[in-house]
XYZ file of C-alpha atoms in Angstrom:
372
model
C 0.000 0.000 0.000
C 2.808 2.431 0.838
C 4.638 1.590 -2.397
C 1.516 2.480 -4.348
C 0.964 5.637 -2.312
C 4.531 6.969 -2.586
C 5.395 5.722 -6.058
C 8.231 3.299 -5.359
C 9.504 0.785 -2.835
C 12.453 3.044 -2.013
C 10.225 6.063 -1.308
C 7.972 3.873 0.833
C 10.980 2.756 2.891
C 12.158 6.357 3.219
C 8.729 7.327 4.525
C 8.769 4.500 7.088
C 12.229 5.612 8.226
C 11.084 9.243 8.457
C 8.131 8.300 10.639
C 10.357 6.167 12.838
C 12.862 9.003 13.172
C 10.065 11.346 14.215
C 8.728 9.024 16.892
C 11.549 6.847 18.269
C 12.321 7.255 21.960
C 15.592 9.117 22.540
C 15.907 9.075 26.326
C 15.021 11.618 29.011
C 11.399 11.822 27.893
C 12.268 12.959 24.342
C 10.747 11.438 21.199
C 12.203 11.803 17.715
C 15.572 13.026 16.465
C 14.397 16.622 16.098
C 13.333 16.904 19.735
C 16.507 15.121 20.846
C 18.700 17.607 18.968
C 16.964 20.473 20.763
C 17.164 18.753 24.140
C 20.771 17.549 24.069
C 22.421 20.272 21.972
C 20.060 23.255 22.076
C 20.024 23.244 18.260
C 17.408 22.645 15.611
C 18.198 19.496 13.662
C 17.851 21.432 10.402
C 20.834 23.602 11.386
C 23.248 20.647 11.503
C 26.022 20.638 8.884
C 28.789 18.193 8.019
C 30.828 19.766 10.785
C 28.250 18.458 13.267
C 28.937 14.814 12.431
C 29.824 14.107 16.065
C 26.386 15.290 17.212
C 24.575 13.423 14.435
C 26.453 10.215 15.249
C 25.617 10.565 18.931
C 21.911 10.946 18.138
C 21.986 7.982 15.755
C 23.560 5.854 18.452
C 20.884 6.575 21.056
C 18.025 4.783 19.295
C 19.438 1.283 19.856
C 19.315 1.622 23.655
C 18.348 5.020 25.137
C 19.010 3.743 28.646
C 22.673 3.103 27.752
C 23.509 5.629 25.054
C 21.532 8.782 25.878
C 23.928 11.390 27.376
C 23.729 11.648 31.145
C 25.905 12.536 34.092
C 26.322 8.864 35.006
C 28.717 7.555 32.337
C 29.908 9.557 29.356
C 32.458 6.910 28.355
C 29.912 4.476 26.933
C 28.152 7.320 25.085
C 31.395 8.467 23.430
C 32.341 4.890 22.488
C 28.953 4.409 20.850
C 29.274 7.766 19.044
C 32.729 6.861 17.749
C 31.553 3.466 16.533
C 28.891 5.239 14.504
C 31.469 7.680 13.125
C 33.648 4.737 12.068
C 30.697 3.249 10.189
C 30.002 6.621 8.548
C 33.616 6.711 7.387
C 33.497 3.103 6.149
C 30.379 3.862 4.099
C 31.878 6.952 2.491
C 29.899 9.621 4.343
C 32.932 11.163 6.079
C 36.513 11.817 5.106
C 39.347 10.460 7.200
C 40.143 13.971 8.493
C 36.520 14.777 9.352
C 36.172 11.470 11.192
C 39.290 12.163 13.246
C 38.042 15.668 14.141
C 34.624 14.402 15.155
C 36.071 11.594 17.290
C 38.392 14.019 19.036
C 35.630 16.314 20.255
C 34.522 16.223 23.862
C 30.911 15.487 24.720
C 29.130 18.838 24.896
C 25.461 18.678 25.757
C 23.031 21.117 27.311
C 22.719 20.644 31.071
C 19.258 19.779 32.397
C 17.959 19.434 35.924
C 16.648 15.877 35.588
C 15.175 16.063 39.072
C 12.486 18.341 37.687
C 11.763 16.196 34.637
C 8.264 14.792 34.768
C 8.030 11.263 33.399
C 4.601 10.174 32.180
C 5.119 7.595 29.403
C 1.802 5.887 30.181
C -0.030 9.164 29.548
C 1.796 9.619 26.227
C 0.957 6.095 25.122
C -2.675 6.458 26.232
C -2.955 9.737 24.305
C -1.764 8.015 21.130
C -4.165 5.097 21.624
C -7.119 7.417 22.184
C -6.076 9.682 19.315
C -6.066 6.800 16.822
C -9.327 5.331 18.171
C -11.417 8.507 18.412
C -10.111 10.871 15.748
C -10.101 8.882 12.516
C -10.166 12.080 10.439
C -6.754 13.060 11.828
C -3.501 11.137 11.546
C -0.572 10.564 13.863
C 1.509 12.053 11.050
C -0.255 15.405 11.644
C 0.905 15.212 15.244
C 4.465 14.141 14.479
C 4.890 16.863 11.860
C 3.633 19.548 14.230
C 0.498 20.374 12.242
C -1.617 19.791 15.346
C -1.048 19.911 19.087
C -2.710 17.496 21.501
C -3.458 18.737 25.011
C -3.831 16.014 27.643
C -6.004 16.055 30.759
C -3.134 14.992 33.038
C -2.254 17.276 35.960
C 1.530 17.611 36.466
C 1.210 17.975 40.246
C -0.955 14.874 40.577
C 1.318 12.974 38.181
C 4.383 13.674 40.347
C 2.501 12.490 43.437
C 1.429 9.311 41.620
C 4.958 8.544 40.398
C 6.372 8.945 43.893
C 3.522 7.032 45.546
C 4.010 3.986 43.322
C 7.762 3.879 43.929
C 7.298 4.400 47.671
C 4.562 1.772 47.933
C 6.480 -0.888 46.017
C 9.637 -0.057 47.943
C 7.872 -0.613 51.263
C 6.407 -3.879 49.977
C 9.884 -5.089 49.052
C 11.160 -4.182 52.510
C 8.571 -6.589 53.911
C 9.333 -9.187 51.219
C 13.091 -8.990 50.471
C 12.986 -11.901 47.995
C 10.708 -9.837 45.759
C 13.155 -6.917 45.559
C 13.329 -5.537 42.034
C 10.661 -7.927 40.725
C 7.417 -6.301 41.902
C 5.361 -4.136 39.589
C 2.355 -1.882 39.881
C 0.323 0.816 38.204
C -1.791 3.805 39.212
C -4.519 5.837 37.540
C -6.348 8.855 38.981
C -9.703 9.909 37.517
C -11.715 13.058 38.051
C -15.017 12.044 39.607
C -17.379 14.244 37.670
C -16.400 13.282 34.113
C -13.779 10.520 34.051
C -10.867 12.575 32.767
C -7.483 11.060 33.579
C -5.515 13.279 35.959
C -2.489 10.982 36.286
C -1.410 7.597 35.047
C 1.677 5.451 35.474
C 1.948 2.022 33.920
C 4.874 0.718 35.945
C 7.810 1.566 38.164
C 10.682 3.740 36.959
C 13.235 0.917 36.884
C 12.309 -2.747 36.524
C 14.798 -5.588 36.088
C 17.492 -3.008 35.425
C 15.577 -1.361 32.582
C 14.479 2.246 32.713
C 10.749 2.733 32.217
C 11.000 6.389 31.151
C 9.828 4.820 27.916
C 7.539 1.812 28.217
C 5.819 -0.288 25.593
C 3.538 -1.859 28.218
C 0.999 0.202 30.127
C -0.359 -1.847 33.027
C -3.261 0.565 33.529
C -4.892 -0.400 30.232
C -3.121 -3.559 29.056
C -2.661 -5.698 32.153
C -5.596 -7.884 33.221
C -5.652 -8.807 36.908
C -8.160 -10.283 39.354
C -9.672 -7.428 41.411
C -10.265 -9.674 44.423
C -12.379 -8.094 47.149
C -12.475 -4.810 45.206
C -15.256 -6.527 43.242
C -17.592 -6.793 46.243
C -19.075 -3.252 46.150
C -20.409 -4.100 42.669
C -22.067 -7.191 44.145
C -23.790 -5.105 46.831
C -24.825 -2.448 44.310
C -26.346 -5.210 42.172
C -28.284 -6.395 45.226
C -29.636 -2.912 45.986
C -30.691 -2.517 42.345
C -32.295 -5.965 42.384
C -34.513 -4.959 45.278
C -35.238 -6.392 48.698
C -31.950 -5.281 50.245
C -30.996 -2.179 52.226
C -27.956 -1.309 54.317
C -29.774 -2.626 57.393
C -30.917 -5.959 55.914
C -29.650 -8.875 57.985
C -27.644 -11.379 55.961
C -26.050 -14.722 56.982
C -22.312 -14.837 57.527
C -22.265 -18.636 57.573
C -20.430 -21.490 55.817
C -21.426 -21.677 52.147
C -20.239 -23.724 49.175
C -20.246 -23.203 45.404
C -19.959 -25.748 42.553
C -16.382 -26.472 41.457
C -16.909 -28.417 38.241
C -18.861 -31.544 37.479
C -16.266 -34.014 38.747
C -15.007 -32.181 41.823
C -16.646 -31.631 45.212
C -18.138 -28.197 46.039
C -15.759 -25.414 47.052
C -16.350 -24.056 50.557
C -16.013 -20.297 50.963
C -14.240 -18.957 54.042
C -13.633 -15.473 55.390
C -10.158 -13.960 55.655
C -10.183 -14.346 59.468
C -11.472 -17.928 59.359
C -14.562 -17.002 61.439
C -18.296 -16.654 60.826
C -20.462 -14.100 62.664
C -23.970 -15.336 61.897
C -26.664 -12.765 61.014
C -25.164 -9.302 60.494
C -26.336 -6.110 58.708
C -25.287 -5.708 55.090
C -23.374 -2.525 55.975
C -21.186 -4.551 58.372
C -20.700 -7.350 55.845
C -19.521 -4.845 53.244
C -17.305 -2.912 55.667
C -15.633 -6.123 56.854
C -15.486 -7.677 53.369
C -17.140 -10.949 54.409
C -16.670 -13.478 51.598
C -19.494 -15.760 52.721
C -22.048 -12.940 52.640
C -20.982 -11.770 49.179
C -21.397 -15.305 47.887
C -24.796 -15.730 49.570
C -26.040 -12.468 48.041
C -24.840 -13.589 44.607
C -26.860 -16.790 45.001
C -29.979 -14.745 45.815
C -29.746 -12.285 42.904
C -27.871 -14.424 40.338
C -24.421 -13.917 38.853
C -25.929 -12.321 35.732
C -27.192 -9.457 37.878
C -23.633 -8.856 39.091
C -22.295 -8.955 35.527
C -24.924 -6.482 34.292
C -24.067 -4.081 37.107
C -20.345 -4.269 36.344
C -21.014 -3.521 32.680
C -23.212 -0.572 33.611
C -20.267 0.831 35.595
C -17.955 0.669 32.575
C -16.287 -2.745 32.892
C -15.902 -3.854 29.270
C -13.651 -6.891 29.711
C -15.914 -9.989 29.605
C -16.274 -11.466 33.092
C -16.807 -15.184 33.683
C -20.242 -16.423 34.768
C -18.938 -18.582 37.587
C -19.933 -17.721 41.171
C -16.460 -16.739 42.396
C -16.499 -13.772 40.016
C -18.373 -12.137 42.913
C -15.159 -12.468 44.947
C -13.017 -10.989 42.177
C -11.895 -14.166 40.413
C -12.432 -12.735 36.900
C -9.895 -10.377 35.388
C -10.226 -6.736 34.356
C -7.806 -3.864 33.859
C -7.074 -1.157 36.387
C -8.723 1.613 34.358
C -12.022 -0.297 34.312
C -11.864 -0.936 38.059
C -11.004 2.678 38.877
C -13.763 3.956 36.606
C -16.326 1.651 38.253
C -15.438 3.109 41.653
C -15.557 6.620 40.190
C -19.068 5.962 38.865
C -20.225 4.601 42.224
C -18.751 7.609 44.034
C -20.242 10.238 41.727
C -23.360 8.579 40.379
C -22.193 9.621 36.885
C -21.447 7.012 34.224
C -18.709 8.256 31.898
C -15.965 6.801 29.748
C -12.450 7.791 30.880
C -10.536 10.032 28.479
C -7.080 11.593 28.347
C -7.276 14.052 25.410
C -8.536 17.477 26.487
C -8.207 19.325 23.185
C -6.643 19.140 19.716
C -5.490 22.408 18.151
C -4.159 23.035 14.634
C -0.995 25.096 14.160
C -3.294 27.873 12.901
C -4.926 28.033 16.330
C -8.152 26.372 15.226
C -9.568 24.048 17.861
C -10.340 20.745 16.137
C -11.723 18.921 19.155
C -12.311 19.766 22.813
C -13.882 17.977 25.758
Protein backbone atom coordinates (compact mmCIF):
# COMPACT_ATOMS: atom_id res chain seq x y z
CA UNK A 1 0.00 0.00 0.00
CA UNK A 2 2.81 2.43 0.84
CA UNK A 3 4.64 1.59 -2.40
CA UNK A 4 1.52 2.48 -4.35
CA UNK A 5 0.96 5.64 -2.31
CA UNK A 6 4.53 6.97 -2.59
CA UNK A 7 5.40 5.72 -6.06
CA UNK A 8 8.23 3.30 -5.36
CA UNK A 9 9.50 0.79 -2.84
CA UNK A 10 12.45 3.04 -2.01
CA UNK A 11 10.23 6.06 -1.31
CA UNK A 12 7.97 3.87 0.83
CA UNK A 13 10.98 2.76 2.89
CA UNK A 14 12.16 6.36 3.22
CA UNK A 15 8.73 7.33 4.52
CA UNK A 16 8.77 4.50 7.09
CA UNK A 17 12.23 5.61 8.23
CA UNK A 18 11.08 9.24 8.46
CA UNK A 19 8.13 8.30 10.64
CA UNK A 20 10.36 6.17 12.84
CA UNK A 21 12.86 9.00 13.17
CA UNK A 22 10.06 11.35 14.22
CA UNK A 23 8.73 9.02 16.89
CA UNK A 24 11.55 6.85 18.27
CA UNK A 25 12.32 7.26 21.96
CA UNK A 26 15.59 9.12 22.54
CA UNK A 27 15.91 9.08 26.33
CA UNK A 28 15.02 11.62 29.01
CA UNK A 29 11.40 11.82 27.89
CA UNK A 30 12.27 12.96 24.34
CA UNK A 31 10.75 11.44 21.20
CA UNK A 32 12.20 11.80 17.71
CA UNK A 33 15.57 13.03 16.46
CA UNK A 34 14.40 16.62 16.10
CA UNK A 35 13.33 16.90 19.73
CA UNK A 36 16.51 15.12 20.85
CA UNK A 37 18.70 17.61 18.97
CA UNK A 38 16.96 20.47 20.76
CA UNK A 39 17.16 18.75 24.14
CA UNK A 40 20.77 17.55 24.07
CA UNK A 41 22.42 20.27 21.97
CA UNK A 42 20.06 23.25 22.08
CA UNK A 43 20.02 23.24 18.26
CA UNK A 44 17.41 22.65 15.61
CA UNK A 45 18.20 19.50 13.66
CA UNK A 46 17.85 21.43 10.40
CA UNK A 47 20.83 23.60 11.39
CA UNK A 48 23.25 20.65 11.50
CA UNK A 49 26.02 20.64 8.88
CA UNK A 50 28.79 18.19 8.02
CA UNK A 51 30.83 19.77 10.78
CA UNK A 52 28.25 18.46 13.27
CA UNK A 53 28.94 14.81 12.43
CA UNK A 54 29.82 14.11 16.07
CA UNK A 55 26.39 15.29 17.21
CA UNK A 56 24.58 13.42 14.44
CA UNK A 57 26.45 10.22 15.25
CA UNK A 58 25.62 10.57 18.93
CA UNK A 59 21.91 10.95 18.14
CA UNK A 60 21.99 7.98 15.75
CA UNK A 61 23.56 5.85 18.45
CA UNK A 62 20.88 6.57 21.06
CA UNK A 63 18.02 4.78 19.30
CA UNK A 64 19.44 1.28 19.86
CA UNK A 65 19.32 1.62 23.66
CA UNK A 66 18.35 5.02 25.14
CA UNK A 67 19.01 3.74 28.65
CA UNK A 68 22.67 3.10 27.75
CA UNK A 69 23.51 5.63 25.05
CA UNK A 70 21.53 8.78 25.88
CA UNK A 71 23.93 11.39 27.38
CA UNK A 72 23.73 11.65 31.15
CA UNK A 73 25.91 12.54 34.09
CA UNK A 74 26.32 8.86 35.01
CA UNK A 75 28.72 7.56 32.34
CA UNK A 76 29.91 9.56 29.36
CA UNK A 77 32.46 6.91 28.35
CA UNK A 78 29.91 4.48 26.93
CA UNK A 79 28.15 7.32 25.09
CA UNK A 80 31.40 8.47 23.43
CA UNK A 81 32.34 4.89 22.49
CA UNK A 82 28.95 4.41 20.85
CA UNK A 83 29.27 7.77 19.04
CA UNK A 84 32.73 6.86 17.75
CA UNK A 85 31.55 3.47 16.53
CA UNK A 86 28.89 5.24 14.50
CA UNK A 87 31.47 7.68 13.12
CA UNK A 88 33.65 4.74 12.07
CA UNK A 89 30.70 3.25 10.19
CA UNK A 90 30.00 6.62 8.55
CA UNK A 91 33.62 6.71 7.39
CA UNK A 92 33.50 3.10 6.15
CA UNK A 93 30.38 3.86 4.10
CA UNK A 94 31.88 6.95 2.49
CA UNK A 95 29.90 9.62 4.34
CA UNK A 96 32.93 11.16 6.08
CA UNK A 97 36.51 11.82 5.11
CA UNK A 98 39.35 10.46 7.20
CA UNK A 99 40.14 13.97 8.49
CA UNK A 100 36.52 14.78 9.35
CA UNK A 101 36.17 11.47 11.19
CA UNK A 102 39.29 12.16 13.25
CA UNK A 103 38.04 15.67 14.14
CA UNK A 104 34.62 14.40 15.16
CA UNK A 105 36.07 11.59 17.29
CA UNK A 106 38.39 14.02 19.04
CA UNK A 107 35.63 16.31 20.26
CA UNK A 108 34.52 16.22 23.86
CA UNK A 109 30.91 15.49 24.72
CA UNK A 110 29.13 18.84 24.90
CA UNK A 111 25.46 18.68 25.76
CA UNK A 112 23.03 21.12 27.31
CA UNK A 113 22.72 20.64 31.07
CA UNK A 114 19.26 19.78 32.40
CA UNK A 115 17.96 19.43 35.92
CA UNK A 116 16.65 15.88 35.59
CA UNK A 117 15.17 16.06 39.07
CA UNK A 118 12.49 18.34 37.69
CA UNK A 119 11.76 16.20 34.64
CA UNK A 120 8.26 14.79 34.77
CA UNK A 121 8.03 11.26 33.40
CA UNK A 122 4.60 10.17 32.18
CA UNK A 123 5.12 7.59 29.40
CA UNK A 124 1.80 5.89 30.18
CA UNK A 125 -0.03 9.16 29.55
CA UNK A 126 1.80 9.62 26.23
CA UNK A 127 0.96 6.09 25.12
CA UNK A 128 -2.68 6.46 26.23
CA UNK A 129 -2.96 9.74 24.31
CA UNK A 130 -1.76 8.01 21.13
CA UNK A 131 -4.17 5.10 21.62
CA UNK A 132 -7.12 7.42 22.18
CA UNK A 133 -6.08 9.68 19.31
CA UNK A 134 -6.07 6.80 16.82
CA UNK A 135 -9.33 5.33 18.17
CA UNK A 136 -11.42 8.51 18.41
CA UNK A 137 -10.11 10.87 15.75
CA UNK A 138 -10.10 8.88 12.52
CA UNK A 139 -10.17 12.08 10.44
CA UNK A 140 -6.75 13.06 11.83
CA UNK A 141 -3.50 11.14 11.55
CA UNK A 142 -0.57 10.56 13.86
CA UNK A 143 1.51 12.05 11.05
CA UNK A 144 -0.25 15.40 11.64
CA UNK A 145 0.90 15.21 15.24
CA UNK A 146 4.46 14.14 14.48
CA UNK A 147 4.89 16.86 11.86
CA UNK A 148 3.63 19.55 14.23
CA UNK A 149 0.50 20.37 12.24
CA UNK A 150 -1.62 19.79 15.35
CA UNK A 151 -1.05 19.91 19.09
CA UNK A 152 -2.71 17.50 21.50
CA UNK A 153 -3.46 18.74 25.01
CA UNK A 154 -3.83 16.01 27.64
CA UNK A 155 -6.00 16.05 30.76
CA UNK A 156 -3.13 14.99 33.04
CA UNK A 157 -2.25 17.28 35.96
CA UNK A 158 1.53 17.61 36.47
CA UNK A 159 1.21 17.97 40.25
CA UNK A 160 -0.96 14.87 40.58
CA UNK A 161 1.32 12.97 38.18
CA UNK A 162 4.38 13.67 40.35
CA UNK A 163 2.50 12.49 43.44
CA UNK A 164 1.43 9.31 41.62
CA UNK A 165 4.96 8.54 40.40
CA UNK A 166 6.37 8.95 43.89
CA UNK A 167 3.52 7.03 45.55
CA UNK A 168 4.01 3.99 43.32
CA UNK A 169 7.76 3.88 43.93
CA UNK A 170 7.30 4.40 47.67
CA UNK A 171 4.56 1.77 47.93
CA UNK A 172 6.48 -0.89 46.02
CA UNK A 173 9.64 -0.06 47.94
CA UNK A 174 7.87 -0.61 51.26
CA UNK A 175 6.41 -3.88 49.98
CA UNK A 176 9.88 -5.09 49.05
CA UNK A 177 11.16 -4.18 52.51
CA UNK A 178 8.57 -6.59 53.91
CA UNK A 179 9.33 -9.19 51.22
CA UNK A 180 13.09 -8.99 50.47
CA UNK A 181 12.99 -11.90 47.99
CA UNK A 182 10.71 -9.84 45.76
CA UNK A 183 13.15 -6.92 45.56
CA UNK A 184 13.33 -5.54 42.03
CA UNK A 185 10.66 -7.93 40.72
CA UNK A 186 7.42 -6.30 41.90
CA UNK A 187 5.36 -4.14 39.59
CA UNK A 188 2.35 -1.88 39.88
CA UNK A 189 0.32 0.82 38.20
CA UNK A 190 -1.79 3.81 39.21
CA UNK A 191 -4.52 5.84 37.54
CA UNK A 192 -6.35 8.85 38.98
CA UNK A 193 -9.70 9.91 37.52
CA UNK A 194 -11.72 13.06 38.05
CA UNK A 195 -15.02 12.04 39.61
CA UNK A 196 -17.38 14.24 37.67
CA UNK A 197 -16.40 13.28 34.11
CA UNK A 198 -13.78 10.52 34.05
CA UNK A 199 -10.87 12.58 32.77
CA UNK A 200 -7.48 11.06 33.58
CA UNK A 201 -5.52 13.28 35.96
CA UNK A 202 -2.49 10.98 36.29
CA UNK A 203 -1.41 7.60 35.05
CA UNK A 204 1.68 5.45 35.47
CA UNK A 205 1.95 2.02 33.92
CA UNK A 206 4.87 0.72 35.94
CA UNK A 207 7.81 1.57 38.16
CA UNK A 208 10.68 3.74 36.96
CA UNK A 209 13.23 0.92 36.88
CA UNK A 210 12.31 -2.75 36.52
CA UNK A 211 14.80 -5.59 36.09
CA UNK A 212 17.49 -3.01 35.43
CA UNK A 213 15.58 -1.36 32.58
CA UNK A 214 14.48 2.25 32.71
CA UNK A 215 10.75 2.73 32.22
CA UNK A 216 11.00 6.39 31.15
CA UNK A 217 9.83 4.82 27.92
CA UNK A 218 7.54 1.81 28.22
CA UNK A 219 5.82 -0.29 25.59
CA UNK A 220 3.54 -1.86 28.22
CA UNK A 221 1.00 0.20 30.13
CA UNK A 222 -0.36 -1.85 33.03
CA UNK A 223 -3.26 0.56 33.53
CA UNK A 224 -4.89 -0.40 30.23
CA UNK A 225 -3.12 -3.56 29.06
CA UNK A 226 -2.66 -5.70 32.15
CA UNK A 227 -5.60 -7.88 33.22
CA UNK A 228 -5.65 -8.81 36.91
CA UNK A 229 -8.16 -10.28 39.35
CA UNK A 230 -9.67 -7.43 41.41
CA UNK A 231 -10.27 -9.67 44.42
CA UNK A 232 -12.38 -8.09 47.15
CA UNK A 233 -12.48 -4.81 45.21
CA UNK A 234 -15.26 -6.53 43.24
CA UNK A 235 -17.59 -6.79 46.24
CA UNK A 236 -19.07 -3.25 46.15
CA UNK A 237 -20.41 -4.10 42.67
CA UNK A 238 -22.07 -7.19 44.15
CA UNK A 239 -23.79 -5.10 46.83
CA UNK A 240 -24.82 -2.45 44.31
CA UNK A 241 -26.35 -5.21 42.17
CA UNK A 242 -28.28 -6.39 45.23
CA UNK A 243 -29.64 -2.91 45.99
CA UNK A 244 -30.69 -2.52 42.35
CA UNK A 245 -32.29 -5.96 42.38
CA UNK A 246 -34.51 -4.96 45.28
CA UNK A 247 -35.24 -6.39 48.70
CA UNK A 248 -31.95 -5.28 50.24
CA UNK A 249 -31.00 -2.18 52.23
CA UNK A 250 -27.96 -1.31 54.32
CA UNK A 251 -29.77 -2.63 57.39
CA UNK A 252 -30.92 -5.96 55.91
CA UNK A 253 -29.65 -8.88 57.99
CA UNK A 254 -27.64 -11.38 55.96
CA UNK A 255 -26.05 -14.72 56.98
CA UNK A 256 -22.31 -14.84 57.53
CA UNK A 257 -22.27 -18.64 57.57
CA UNK A 258 -20.43 -21.49 55.82
CA UNK A 259 -21.43 -21.68 52.15
CA UNK A 260 -20.24 -23.72 49.17
CA UNK A 261 -20.25 -23.20 45.40
CA UNK A 262 -19.96 -25.75 42.55
CA UNK A 263 -16.38 -26.47 41.46
CA UNK A 264 -16.91 -28.42 38.24
CA UNK A 265 -18.86 -31.54 37.48
CA UNK A 266 -16.27 -34.01 38.75
CA UNK A 267 -15.01 -32.18 41.82
CA UNK A 268 -16.65 -31.63 45.21
CA UNK A 269 -18.14 -28.20 46.04
CA UNK A 270 -15.76 -25.41 47.05
CA UNK A 271 -16.35 -24.06 50.56
CA UNK A 272 -16.01 -20.30 50.96
CA UNK A 273 -14.24 -18.96 54.04
CA UNK A 274 -13.63 -15.47 55.39
CA UNK A 275 -10.16 -13.96 55.66
CA UNK A 276 -10.18 -14.35 59.47
CA UNK A 277 -11.47 -17.93 59.36
CA UNK A 278 -14.56 -17.00 61.44
CA UNK A 279 -18.30 -16.65 60.83
CA UNK A 280 -20.46 -14.10 62.66
CA UNK A 281 -23.97 -15.34 61.90
CA UNK A 282 -26.66 -12.76 61.01
CA UNK A 283 -25.16 -9.30 60.49
CA UNK A 284 -26.34 -6.11 58.71
CA UNK A 285 -25.29 -5.71 55.09
CA UNK A 286 -23.37 -2.52 55.97
CA UNK A 287 -21.19 -4.55 58.37
CA UNK A 288 -20.70 -7.35 55.84
CA UNK A 289 -19.52 -4.84 53.24
CA UNK A 290 -17.31 -2.91 55.67
CA UNK A 291 -15.63 -6.12 56.85
CA UNK A 292 -15.49 -7.68 53.37
CA UNK A 293 -17.14 -10.95 54.41
CA UNK A 294 -16.67 -13.48 51.60
CA UNK A 295 -19.49 -15.76 52.72
CA UNK A 296 -22.05 -12.94 52.64
CA UNK A 297 -20.98 -11.77 49.18
CA UNK A 298 -21.40 -15.31 47.89
CA UNK A 299 -24.80 -15.73 49.57
CA UNK A 300 -26.04 -12.47 48.04
CA UNK A 301 -24.84 -13.59 44.61
CA UNK A 302 -26.86 -16.79 45.00
CA UNK A 303 -29.98 -14.74 45.81
CA UNK A 304 -29.75 -12.28 42.90
CA UNK A 305 -27.87 -14.42 40.34
CA UNK A 306 -24.42 -13.92 38.85
CA UNK A 307 -25.93 -12.32 35.73
CA UNK A 308 -27.19 -9.46 37.88
CA UNK A 309 -23.63 -8.86 39.09
CA UNK A 310 -22.30 -8.95 35.53
CA UNK A 311 -24.92 -6.48 34.29
CA UNK A 312 -24.07 -4.08 37.11
CA UNK A 313 -20.35 -4.27 36.34
CA UNK A 314 -21.01 -3.52 32.68
CA UNK A 315 -23.21 -0.57 33.61
CA UNK A 316 -20.27 0.83 35.59
CA UNK A 317 -17.96 0.67 32.57
CA UNK A 318 -16.29 -2.75 32.89
CA UNK A 319 -15.90 -3.85 29.27
CA UNK A 320 -13.65 -6.89 29.71
CA UNK A 321 -15.91 -9.99 29.60
CA UNK A 322 -16.27 -11.47 33.09
CA UNK A 323 -16.81 -15.18 33.68
CA UNK A 324 -20.24 -16.42 34.77
CA UNK A 325 -18.94 -18.58 37.59
CA UNK A 326 -19.93 -17.72 41.17
CA UNK A 327 -16.46 -16.74 42.40
CA UNK A 328 -16.50 -13.77 40.02
CA UNK A 329 -18.37 -12.14 42.91
CA UNK A 330 -15.16 -12.47 44.95
CA UNK A 331 -13.02 -10.99 42.18
CA UNK A 332 -11.90 -14.17 40.41
CA UNK A 333 -12.43 -12.73 36.90
CA UNK A 334 -9.89 -10.38 35.39
CA UNK A 335 -10.23 -6.74 34.36
CA UNK A 336 -7.81 -3.86 33.86
CA UNK A 337 -7.07 -1.16 36.39
CA UNK A 338 -8.72 1.61 34.36
CA UNK A 339 -12.02 -0.30 34.31
CA UNK A 340 -11.86 -0.94 38.06
CA UNK A 341 -11.00 2.68 38.88
CA UNK A 342 -13.76 3.96 36.61
CA UNK A 343 -16.33 1.65 38.25
CA UNK A 344 -15.44 3.11 41.65
CA UNK A 345 -15.56 6.62 40.19
CA UNK A 346 -19.07 5.96 38.87
CA UNK A 347 -20.22 4.60 42.22
CA UNK A 348 -18.75 7.61 44.03
CA UNK A 349 -20.24 10.24 41.73
CA UNK A 350 -23.36 8.58 40.38
CA UNK A 351 -22.19 9.62 36.88
CA UNK A 352 -21.45 7.01 34.22
CA UNK A 353 -18.71 8.26 31.90
CA UNK A 354 -15.96 6.80 29.75
CA UNK A 355 -12.45 7.79 30.88
CA UNK A 356 -10.54 10.03 28.48
CA UNK A 357 -7.08 11.59 28.35
CA UNK A 358 -7.28 14.05 25.41
CA UNK A 359 -8.54 17.48 26.49
CA UNK A 360 -8.21 19.33 23.19
CA UNK A 361 -6.64 19.14 19.72
CA UNK A 362 -5.49 22.41 18.15
CA UNK A 363 -4.16 23.03 14.63
CA UNK A 364 -1.00 25.10 14.16
CA UNK A 365 -3.29 27.87 12.90
CA UNK A 366 -4.93 28.03 16.33
CA UNK A 367 -8.15 26.37 15.23
CA UNK A 368 -9.57 24.05 17.86
CA UNK A 369 -10.34 20.74 16.14
CA UNK A 370 -11.72 18.92 19.16
CA UNK A 371 -12.31 19.77 22.81
CA UNK A 372 -13.88 17.98 25.76
